[in-house]
Tab-separated table of C-alpha atoms and ligand atoms in Angstrom:
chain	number	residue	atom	x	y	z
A	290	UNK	CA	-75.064	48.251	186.547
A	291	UNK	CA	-73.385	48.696	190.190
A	292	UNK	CA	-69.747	50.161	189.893
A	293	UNK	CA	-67.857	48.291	192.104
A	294	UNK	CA	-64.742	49.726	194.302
A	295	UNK	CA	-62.196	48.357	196.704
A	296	UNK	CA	-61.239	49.811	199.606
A	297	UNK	CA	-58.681	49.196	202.124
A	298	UNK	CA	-58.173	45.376	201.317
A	299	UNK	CA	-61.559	44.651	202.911
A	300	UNK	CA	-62.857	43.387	199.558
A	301	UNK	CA	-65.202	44.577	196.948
A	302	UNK	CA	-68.084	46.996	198.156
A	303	UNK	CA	-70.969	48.218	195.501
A	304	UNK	CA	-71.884	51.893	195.440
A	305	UNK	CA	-74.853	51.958	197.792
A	306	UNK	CA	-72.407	50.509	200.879
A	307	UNK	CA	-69.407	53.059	199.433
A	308	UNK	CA	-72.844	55.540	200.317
A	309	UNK	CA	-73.376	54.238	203.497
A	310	UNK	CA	-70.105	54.208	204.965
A	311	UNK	CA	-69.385	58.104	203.694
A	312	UNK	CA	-72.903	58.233	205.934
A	313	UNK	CA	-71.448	56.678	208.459
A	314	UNK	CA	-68.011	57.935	208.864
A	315	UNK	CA	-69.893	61.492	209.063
A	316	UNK	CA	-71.706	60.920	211.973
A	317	UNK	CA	-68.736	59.597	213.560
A	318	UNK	CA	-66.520	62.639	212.283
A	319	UNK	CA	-69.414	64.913	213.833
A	320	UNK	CA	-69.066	63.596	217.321
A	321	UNK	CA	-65.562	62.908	217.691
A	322	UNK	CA	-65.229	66.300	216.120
A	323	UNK	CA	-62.519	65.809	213.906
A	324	UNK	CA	-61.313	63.085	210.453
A	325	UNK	CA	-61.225	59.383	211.085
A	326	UNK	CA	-60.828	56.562	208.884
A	327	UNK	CA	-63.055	53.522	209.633
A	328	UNK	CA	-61.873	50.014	208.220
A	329	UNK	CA	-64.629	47.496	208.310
A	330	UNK	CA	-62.814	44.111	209.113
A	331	UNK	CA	-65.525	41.398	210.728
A	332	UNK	CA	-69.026	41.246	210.360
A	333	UNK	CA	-71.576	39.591	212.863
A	334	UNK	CA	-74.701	38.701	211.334
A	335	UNK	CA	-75.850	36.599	214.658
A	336	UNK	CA	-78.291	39.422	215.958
A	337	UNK	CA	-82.165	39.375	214.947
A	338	UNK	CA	-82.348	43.023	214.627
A	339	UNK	CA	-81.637	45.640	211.806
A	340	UNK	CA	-78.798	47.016	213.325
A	341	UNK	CA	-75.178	46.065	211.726
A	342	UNK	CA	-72.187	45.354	213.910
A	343	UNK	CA	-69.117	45.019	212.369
A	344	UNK	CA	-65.262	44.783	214.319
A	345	UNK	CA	-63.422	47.964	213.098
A	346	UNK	CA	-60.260	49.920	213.001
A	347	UNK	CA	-60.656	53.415	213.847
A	348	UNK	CA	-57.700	55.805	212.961
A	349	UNK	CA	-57.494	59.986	213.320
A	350	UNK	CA	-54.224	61.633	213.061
A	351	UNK	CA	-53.310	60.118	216.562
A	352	UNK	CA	-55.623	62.945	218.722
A	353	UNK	CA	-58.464	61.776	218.190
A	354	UNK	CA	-60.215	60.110	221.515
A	355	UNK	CA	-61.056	56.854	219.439
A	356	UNK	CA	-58.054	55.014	218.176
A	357	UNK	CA	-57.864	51.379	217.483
A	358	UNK	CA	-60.523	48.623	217.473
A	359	UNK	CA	-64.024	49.242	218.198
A	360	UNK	CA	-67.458	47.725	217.856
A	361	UNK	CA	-69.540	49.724	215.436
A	362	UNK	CA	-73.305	48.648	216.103
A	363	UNK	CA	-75.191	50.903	212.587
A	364	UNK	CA	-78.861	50.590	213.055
A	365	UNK	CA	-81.722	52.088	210.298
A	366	UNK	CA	-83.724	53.646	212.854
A	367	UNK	CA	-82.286	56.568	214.130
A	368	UNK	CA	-84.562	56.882	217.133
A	369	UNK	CA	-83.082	53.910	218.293
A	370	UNK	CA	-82.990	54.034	221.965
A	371	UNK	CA	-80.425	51.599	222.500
A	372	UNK	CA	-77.921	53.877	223.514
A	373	UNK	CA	-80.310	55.217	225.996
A	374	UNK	CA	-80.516	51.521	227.613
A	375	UNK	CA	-77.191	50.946	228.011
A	376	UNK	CA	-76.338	54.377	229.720
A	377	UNK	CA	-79.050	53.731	232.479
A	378	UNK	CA	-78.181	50.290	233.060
A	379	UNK	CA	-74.448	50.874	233.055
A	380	UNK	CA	-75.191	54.250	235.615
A	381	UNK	CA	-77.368	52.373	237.703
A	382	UNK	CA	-75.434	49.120	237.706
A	383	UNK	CA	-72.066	50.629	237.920
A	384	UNK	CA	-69.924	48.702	239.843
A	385	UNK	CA	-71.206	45.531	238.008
A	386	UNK	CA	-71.190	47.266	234.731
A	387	UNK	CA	-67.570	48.590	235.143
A	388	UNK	CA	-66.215	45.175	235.236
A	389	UNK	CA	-69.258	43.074	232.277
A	390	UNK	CA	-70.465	45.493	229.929
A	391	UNK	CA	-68.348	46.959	227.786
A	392	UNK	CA	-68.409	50.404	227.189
A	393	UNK	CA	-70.101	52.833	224.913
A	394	UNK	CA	-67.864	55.559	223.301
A	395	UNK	CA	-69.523	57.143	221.364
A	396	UNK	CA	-73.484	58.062	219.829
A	397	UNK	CA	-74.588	59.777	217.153
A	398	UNK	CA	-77.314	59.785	214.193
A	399	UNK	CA	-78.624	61.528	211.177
A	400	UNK	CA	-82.274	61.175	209.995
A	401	UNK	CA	-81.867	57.765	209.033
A	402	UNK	CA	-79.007	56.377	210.611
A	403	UNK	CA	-77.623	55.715	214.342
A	404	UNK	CA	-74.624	54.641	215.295
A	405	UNK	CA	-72.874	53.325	218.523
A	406	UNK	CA	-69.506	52.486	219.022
A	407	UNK	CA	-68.507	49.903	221.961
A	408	UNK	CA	-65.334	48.981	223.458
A	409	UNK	CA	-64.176	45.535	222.102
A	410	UNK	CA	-65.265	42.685	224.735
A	411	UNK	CA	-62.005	41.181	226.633
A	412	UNK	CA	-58.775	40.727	226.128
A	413	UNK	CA	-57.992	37.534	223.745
A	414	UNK	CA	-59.175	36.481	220.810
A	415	UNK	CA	-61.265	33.815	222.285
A	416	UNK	CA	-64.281	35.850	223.093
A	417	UNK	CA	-67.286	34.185	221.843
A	418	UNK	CA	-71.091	33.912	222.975
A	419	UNK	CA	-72.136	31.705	225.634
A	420	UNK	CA	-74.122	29.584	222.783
A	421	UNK	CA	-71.216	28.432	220.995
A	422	UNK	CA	-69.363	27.778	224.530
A	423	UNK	CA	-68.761	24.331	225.511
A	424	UNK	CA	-72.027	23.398	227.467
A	425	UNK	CA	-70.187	22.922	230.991
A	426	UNK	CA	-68.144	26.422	230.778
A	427	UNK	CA	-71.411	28.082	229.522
A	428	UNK	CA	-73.498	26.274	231.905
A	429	UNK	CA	-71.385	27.323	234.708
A	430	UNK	CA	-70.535	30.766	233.145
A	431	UNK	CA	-74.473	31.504	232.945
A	432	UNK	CA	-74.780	30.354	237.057
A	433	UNK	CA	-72.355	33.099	237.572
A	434	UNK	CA	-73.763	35.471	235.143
A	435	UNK	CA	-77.158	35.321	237.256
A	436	UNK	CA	-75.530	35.538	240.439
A	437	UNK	CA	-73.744	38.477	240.351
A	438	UNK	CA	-76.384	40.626	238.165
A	439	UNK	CA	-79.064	39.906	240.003
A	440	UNK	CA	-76.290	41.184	243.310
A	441	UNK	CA	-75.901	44.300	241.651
A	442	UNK	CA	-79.943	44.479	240.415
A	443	UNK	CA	-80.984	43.947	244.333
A	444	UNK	CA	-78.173	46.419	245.443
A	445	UNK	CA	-79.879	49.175	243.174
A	446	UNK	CA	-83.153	48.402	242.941
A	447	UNK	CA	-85.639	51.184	242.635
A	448	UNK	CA	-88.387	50.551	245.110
A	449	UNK	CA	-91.096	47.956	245.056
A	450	UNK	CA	-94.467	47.578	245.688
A	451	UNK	CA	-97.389	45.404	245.902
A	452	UNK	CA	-98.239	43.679	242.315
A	453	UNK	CA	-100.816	41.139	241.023
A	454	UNK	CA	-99.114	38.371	238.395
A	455	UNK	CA	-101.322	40.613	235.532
A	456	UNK	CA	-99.913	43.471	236.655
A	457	UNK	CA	-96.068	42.131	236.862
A	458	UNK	CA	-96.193	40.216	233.568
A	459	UNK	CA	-97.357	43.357	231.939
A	460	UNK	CA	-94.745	45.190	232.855
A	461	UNK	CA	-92.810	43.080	231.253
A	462	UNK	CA	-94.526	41.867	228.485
A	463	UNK	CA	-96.224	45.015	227.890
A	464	UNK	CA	-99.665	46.386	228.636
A	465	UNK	CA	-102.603	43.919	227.412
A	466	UNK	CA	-100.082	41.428	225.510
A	467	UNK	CA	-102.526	38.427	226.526
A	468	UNK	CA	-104.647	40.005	223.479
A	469	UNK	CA	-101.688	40.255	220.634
A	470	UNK	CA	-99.179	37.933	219.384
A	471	UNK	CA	-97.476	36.796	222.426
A	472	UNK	CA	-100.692	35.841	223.924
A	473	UNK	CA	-101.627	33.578	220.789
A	474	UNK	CA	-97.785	32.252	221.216
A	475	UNK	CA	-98.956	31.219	224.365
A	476	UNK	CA	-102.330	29.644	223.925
A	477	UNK	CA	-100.886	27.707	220.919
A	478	UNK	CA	-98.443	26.705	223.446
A	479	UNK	CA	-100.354	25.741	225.551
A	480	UNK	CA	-102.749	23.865	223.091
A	481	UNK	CA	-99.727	21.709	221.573
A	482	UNK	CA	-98.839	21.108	225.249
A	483	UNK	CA	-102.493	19.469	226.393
A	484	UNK	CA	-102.997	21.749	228.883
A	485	UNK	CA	-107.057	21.945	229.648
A	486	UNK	CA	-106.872	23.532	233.185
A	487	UNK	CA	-105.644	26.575	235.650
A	488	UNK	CA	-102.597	23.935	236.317
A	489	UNK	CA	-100.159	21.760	234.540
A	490	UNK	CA	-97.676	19.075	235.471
A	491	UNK	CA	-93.872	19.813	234.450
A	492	UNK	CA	-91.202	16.887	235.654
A	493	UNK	CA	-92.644	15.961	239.427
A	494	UNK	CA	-93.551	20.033	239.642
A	495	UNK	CA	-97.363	21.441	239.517
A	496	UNK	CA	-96.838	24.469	238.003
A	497	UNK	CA	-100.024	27.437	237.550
A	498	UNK	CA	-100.652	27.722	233.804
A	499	UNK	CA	-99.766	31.395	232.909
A	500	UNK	CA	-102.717	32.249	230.233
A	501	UNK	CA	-105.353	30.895	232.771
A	502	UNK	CA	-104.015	32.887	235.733
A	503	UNK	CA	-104.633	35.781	233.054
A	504	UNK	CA	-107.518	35.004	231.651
A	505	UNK	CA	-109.894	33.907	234.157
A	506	UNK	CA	-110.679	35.374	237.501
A	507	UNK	CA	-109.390	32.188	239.751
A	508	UNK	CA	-107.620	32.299	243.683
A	509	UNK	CA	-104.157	33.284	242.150
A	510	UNK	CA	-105.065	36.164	239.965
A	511	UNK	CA	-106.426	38.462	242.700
A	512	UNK	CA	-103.373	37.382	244.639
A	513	UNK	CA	-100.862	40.406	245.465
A	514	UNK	CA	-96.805	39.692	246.021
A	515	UNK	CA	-93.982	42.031	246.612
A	516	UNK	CA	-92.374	42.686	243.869
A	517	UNK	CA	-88.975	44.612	243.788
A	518	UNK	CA	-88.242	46.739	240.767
A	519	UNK	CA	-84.917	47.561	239.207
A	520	UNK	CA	-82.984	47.442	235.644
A	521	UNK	CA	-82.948	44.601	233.402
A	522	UNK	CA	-80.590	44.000	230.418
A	523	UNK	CA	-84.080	42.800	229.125
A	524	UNK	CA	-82.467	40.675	226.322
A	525	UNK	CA	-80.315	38.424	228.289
A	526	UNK	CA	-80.204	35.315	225.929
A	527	UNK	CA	-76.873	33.534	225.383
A	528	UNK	CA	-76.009	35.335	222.278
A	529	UNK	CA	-75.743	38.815	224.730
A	530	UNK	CA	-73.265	37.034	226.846
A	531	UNK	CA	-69.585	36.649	225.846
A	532	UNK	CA	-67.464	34.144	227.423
A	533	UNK	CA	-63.166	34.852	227.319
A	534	UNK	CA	-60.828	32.340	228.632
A	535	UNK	CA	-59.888	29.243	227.905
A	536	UNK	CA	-60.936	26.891	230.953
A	537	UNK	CA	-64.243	26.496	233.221
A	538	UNK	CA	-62.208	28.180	236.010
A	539	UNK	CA	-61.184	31.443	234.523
A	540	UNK	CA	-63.806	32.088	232.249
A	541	UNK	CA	-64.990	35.823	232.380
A	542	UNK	CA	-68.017	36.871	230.991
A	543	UNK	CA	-69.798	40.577	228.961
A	544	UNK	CA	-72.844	41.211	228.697
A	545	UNK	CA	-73.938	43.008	225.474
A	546	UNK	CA	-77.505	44.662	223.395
A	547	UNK	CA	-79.003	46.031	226.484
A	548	UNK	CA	-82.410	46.468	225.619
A	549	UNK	CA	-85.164	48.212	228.183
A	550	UNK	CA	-84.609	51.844	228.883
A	551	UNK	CA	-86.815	51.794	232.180
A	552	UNK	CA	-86.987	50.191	235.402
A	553	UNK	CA	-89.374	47.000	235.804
A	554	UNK	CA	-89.667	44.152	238.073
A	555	UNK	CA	-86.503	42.052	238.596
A	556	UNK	CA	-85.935	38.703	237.924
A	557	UNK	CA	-87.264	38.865	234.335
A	558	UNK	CA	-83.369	38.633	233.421
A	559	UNK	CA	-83.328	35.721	235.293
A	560	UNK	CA	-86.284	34.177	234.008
A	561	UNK	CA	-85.655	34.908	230.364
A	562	UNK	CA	-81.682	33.373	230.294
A	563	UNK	CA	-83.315	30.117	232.219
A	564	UNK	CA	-85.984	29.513	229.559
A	565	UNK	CA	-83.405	30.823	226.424
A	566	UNK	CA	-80.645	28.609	228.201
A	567	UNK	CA	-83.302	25.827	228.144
A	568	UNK	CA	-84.475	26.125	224.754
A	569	UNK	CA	-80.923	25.950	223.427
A	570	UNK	CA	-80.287	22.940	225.074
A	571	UNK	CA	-82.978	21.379	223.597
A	572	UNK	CA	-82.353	22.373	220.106
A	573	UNK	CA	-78.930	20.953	220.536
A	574	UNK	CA	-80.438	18.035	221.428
A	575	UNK	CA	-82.828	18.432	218.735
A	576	UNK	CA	-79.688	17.907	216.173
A	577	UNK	CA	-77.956	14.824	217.906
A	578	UNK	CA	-81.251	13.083	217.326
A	579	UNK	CA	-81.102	10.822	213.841
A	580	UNK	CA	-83.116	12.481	211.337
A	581	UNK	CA	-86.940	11.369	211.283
A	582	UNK	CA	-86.712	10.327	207.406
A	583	UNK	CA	-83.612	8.255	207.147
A	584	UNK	CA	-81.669	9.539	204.357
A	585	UNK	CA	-82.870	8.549	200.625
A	586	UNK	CA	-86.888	8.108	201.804
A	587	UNK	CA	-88.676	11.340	201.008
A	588	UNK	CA	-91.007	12.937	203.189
A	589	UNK	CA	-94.612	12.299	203.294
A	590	UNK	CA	-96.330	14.632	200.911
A	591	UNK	CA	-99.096	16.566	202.331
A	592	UNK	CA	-101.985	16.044	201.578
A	593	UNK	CA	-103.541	17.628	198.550
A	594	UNK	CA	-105.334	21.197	199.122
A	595	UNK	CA	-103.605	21.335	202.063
A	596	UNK	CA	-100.742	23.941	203.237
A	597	UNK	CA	-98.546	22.064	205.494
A	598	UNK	CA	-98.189	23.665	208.480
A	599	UNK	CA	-94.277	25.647	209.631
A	600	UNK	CA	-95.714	26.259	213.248
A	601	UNK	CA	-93.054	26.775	215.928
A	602	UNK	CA	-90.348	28.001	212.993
A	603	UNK	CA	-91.431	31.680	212.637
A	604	UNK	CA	-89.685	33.938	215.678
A	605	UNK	CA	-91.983	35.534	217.872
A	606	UNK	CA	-91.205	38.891	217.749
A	607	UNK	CA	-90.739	41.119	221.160
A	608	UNK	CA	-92.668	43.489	222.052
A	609	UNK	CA	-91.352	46.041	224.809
A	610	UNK	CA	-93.211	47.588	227.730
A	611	UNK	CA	-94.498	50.711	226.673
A	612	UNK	CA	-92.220	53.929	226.556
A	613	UNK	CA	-89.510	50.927	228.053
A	614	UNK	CA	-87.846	49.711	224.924
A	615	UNK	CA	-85.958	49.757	221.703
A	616	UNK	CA	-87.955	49.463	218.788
A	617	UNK	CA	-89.572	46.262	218.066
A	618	UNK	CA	-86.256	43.390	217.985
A	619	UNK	CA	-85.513	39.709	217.562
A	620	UNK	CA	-87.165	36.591	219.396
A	621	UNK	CA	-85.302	36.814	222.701
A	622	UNK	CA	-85.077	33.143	223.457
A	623	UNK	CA	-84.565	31.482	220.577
A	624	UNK	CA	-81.591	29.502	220.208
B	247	LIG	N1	-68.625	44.844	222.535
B	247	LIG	C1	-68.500	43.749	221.784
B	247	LIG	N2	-67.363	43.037	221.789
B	247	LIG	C2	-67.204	41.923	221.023
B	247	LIG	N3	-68.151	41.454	220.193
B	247	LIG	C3	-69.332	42.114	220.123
B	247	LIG	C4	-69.563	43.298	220.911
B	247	LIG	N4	-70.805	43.761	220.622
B	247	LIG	C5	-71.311	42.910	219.702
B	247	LIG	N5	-70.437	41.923	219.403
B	247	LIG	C6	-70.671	40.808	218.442
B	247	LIG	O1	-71.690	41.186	217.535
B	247	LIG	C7	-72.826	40.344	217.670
B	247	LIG	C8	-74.102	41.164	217.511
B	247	LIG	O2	-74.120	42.232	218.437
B	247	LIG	P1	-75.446	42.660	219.216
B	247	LIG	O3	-75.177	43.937	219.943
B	247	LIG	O4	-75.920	41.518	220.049
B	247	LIG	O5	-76.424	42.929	218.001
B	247	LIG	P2	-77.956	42.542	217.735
B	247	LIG	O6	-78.747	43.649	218.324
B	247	LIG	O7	-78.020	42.472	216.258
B	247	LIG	O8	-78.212	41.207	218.420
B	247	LIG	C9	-72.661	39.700	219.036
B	247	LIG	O9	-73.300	38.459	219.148
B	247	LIG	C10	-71.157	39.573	219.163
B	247	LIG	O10	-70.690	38.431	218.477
B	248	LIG	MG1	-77.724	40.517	220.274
C-alpha cells in the first residue's frame, strides 16, 4: 500500500510524487546553488507533451536569485532541448522577445529529469490562452500576434535562398515526411476531401493540392521561390499564446513552449496559427451544432464483424526537422 503524506496544504501526495519532488527540488538546489522550498500550487494539464507545468512558490532564505512565483515546466526526458529553443529564439528575437516571451530562469537536469523554470506570464490574474479567449479579443489578439512576430522574424532573419516547395516543406516537416505518418495524414485528407487532381477548389480559391505537388513531377514542383529563413516558435497554436487584459483594446499577449532549436523558412508560424486558429473555430462550431442522435435514440450499431472506424480523433503526432527539435510532442493544431 502507498503511504500517503501532506505537505504544505497542497493536499495529499503518495510516495512516488514525495520522490519526485525531493528529485526535483535537487536539481533546482544544484543550480541556484543554495536550499529552496518549492510549493506546488496549480497544475496545467492543457499541454500534449510529457512535460509537467505546475504554478509554484519558490522560497530560499531571502538570497537566493529565485524568490516568489514561477513556472516550473518538469519534463521525463532529460535531453529535452526545449531550453535550447527558447534561448535562440529569445537571443535572436530580442527586442520582440523582451516584451512576449517570458523568461527562462533557470535549467537544469539529472539522468532522467529536466527542469525549466519561467517567469510567470503578465501581470493579473486574467492571463489565459488565446483558446479560451472570447473569439473577437483572440481573433484580434492573434492578427497582432502575427504582425509583430513575423516584424521581428524579417528583422533577423538569417539569409535566404532559392527553394523548391519539396525542399521548403521539408524543412519544416522534416526530411521525406511525404513517406511517414504525416504524409498518410495527408492523403487520407485528401481522400475524405474528394480531391482526384494536382488542384482543388477551396471557397471561390483554386488552391495546388500539397501531396500532388510532392508526389508527382508536374510545372509547380520544379518551380524555385525565394525563401527567407529565420526562427520560428514552431508550435504557435492558441494554447502557446496567453492573452492578459480585460478588453479587445488592451489586450497583451505571451508567447510560450517554443519548440525548434534551428533556423528554417519563415512563415511556417504564420501558417500553422492560421490553420490551428481555423480548426478551433470549427470545432467550436462543431459543439453549437445539435447533436446528430437526438437525445434518448441510440446510435446505429455497426455492423457486425466490423470495427467502426475513430478516424480524424487520434492526434497526429509532430515530427521535427531533423537535429531542429524537441523530442517528438503534441498535435500542433488541434484545438
Ligand atoms: N510562463 C507562463 N506563465 C503562465 N502560464 C504558463 C506559463 N507557461 C506555461 N503556462 C501554462 O501551462 C500550460 C502548459 O504549458 P506549456 O509550456 O505550453 O506546456 P506543454 O509543452 O505541455 O504544452 C500553458 O497552456 C499555460 O496555461
Ligand atoms: Mg503548450
Amino acid at each position: 500500500m502507498t503511504r500517503l503524506f501532506e505537505q504544505d496544504g497542497t493536499g495529499t501526495v503518495d510516495e512516488e510524487e514525495v520522490k519526485w519532488r525531493e528529485r526535483v527540488a535537487q536539481i533546482v538546489e544544484r543550480e541556484l546553488g543554495m536550499p529552496v522550498k518549492i510549493t506546488y500550487l496549480e497544475g496545467f494539464a492543457d499541454g500534449f507533451t510529457a512535460a509537467r507545468v505546475t504554478r509554484c512558490d519558490l522560497m530560499g532564505d531571502g538570497r537566493a536569485r529565485l524568490e516568489g512565483q514561477y513556472i516550473l515546466k518538469v519534463s521525463d526526458d532529460p535531453d529535452d532541448r526545449q531550453n535550447e529553443a527558447h534561448r535562440l529564439f529569445t537571443e535572436r528575437l530580442t527586442s520582440f522577445a523582451d516584451r512576449r516571451v517570458p523568461s527562462l530562469e533557470l535549467s537544469g537536469h539529472d539522468e532522467q529529469l529536466r527542469v525549466d523554470i519561467y517567469k510567470v506570464a503578465g501581470e493579473t490574474r486574467g492571463v489565459r490562452p488565446a483558446r479560451v479567449a472570447t473569439t473577437a479579443v483572440s481573433i484580434d489578439a492573434l492578427s497582432e500576434v502575427s504582425r509583430e512576430l513575423l516584424e521581428a522574424q524579417f528583422g533577423h532573419h538569417a539569409g535566404g535562398g532559392l527553394m523548391t516547395v519539396r525542399q521548403t516543406l521539408e524543412a519544416w516537416m522534416g526530411a521525406g515526411f511525404l513517406g511517414g505518418r504525416k504524409g498518410e495524414a495527408l492523403r487520407e485528407a485528401r481522400r475524405l476531401a474528394g480531391s482526384a487532381g494536382t488542384i482543388f477548389a477551396f471557397a471561390t480559391q483554386v488552391l495546388p493540392d500539397p501531396v500532388s505537388v510532392l508526389e508527382q513531377d508536374n510545372e509547380l514542383s520544379g518551380e524555385v521561390e525565394f525563401v527567407m529563413r529565420g526562427y520560428n516558435h514552431g508550435d504557435l497554436h492558441t494554447r502557446n499564446i496567453l492573452l492578459d487584459g480585460v478588453s479587445a483594446d488592451e489586450v497583451g499577449y505571451w508567447l510560450i513552449d517554443i519548440a525548434w532549436d534551428g533556423d528554417a523558412p519563415l512563415l511556417y508560424d504564420h501558417a500553422y496559427l492560421e490553420t490551428a486558429t481555423l480548426l478551433v473555430g470549427q470545432e467550436l462550431l462543431r459543439q453549437q451544432l445539435p447533436p446528430r442522435n437526438p437525445p434518448g435514440l441510440r446510435p446505429p450499431r455497426p455492423e457486425k464483424g466490423r470495427t467502426p472506424r475513430v478516424g480524424g480523433q487520434r492526434q497526429a503526432r509532430r515530427e521535427h526537422p531533423p537535429g531542429q527539435g524537441r523530442s517528438d510532442r503534441g498535435a500542433p493544431a488541434s484545438p
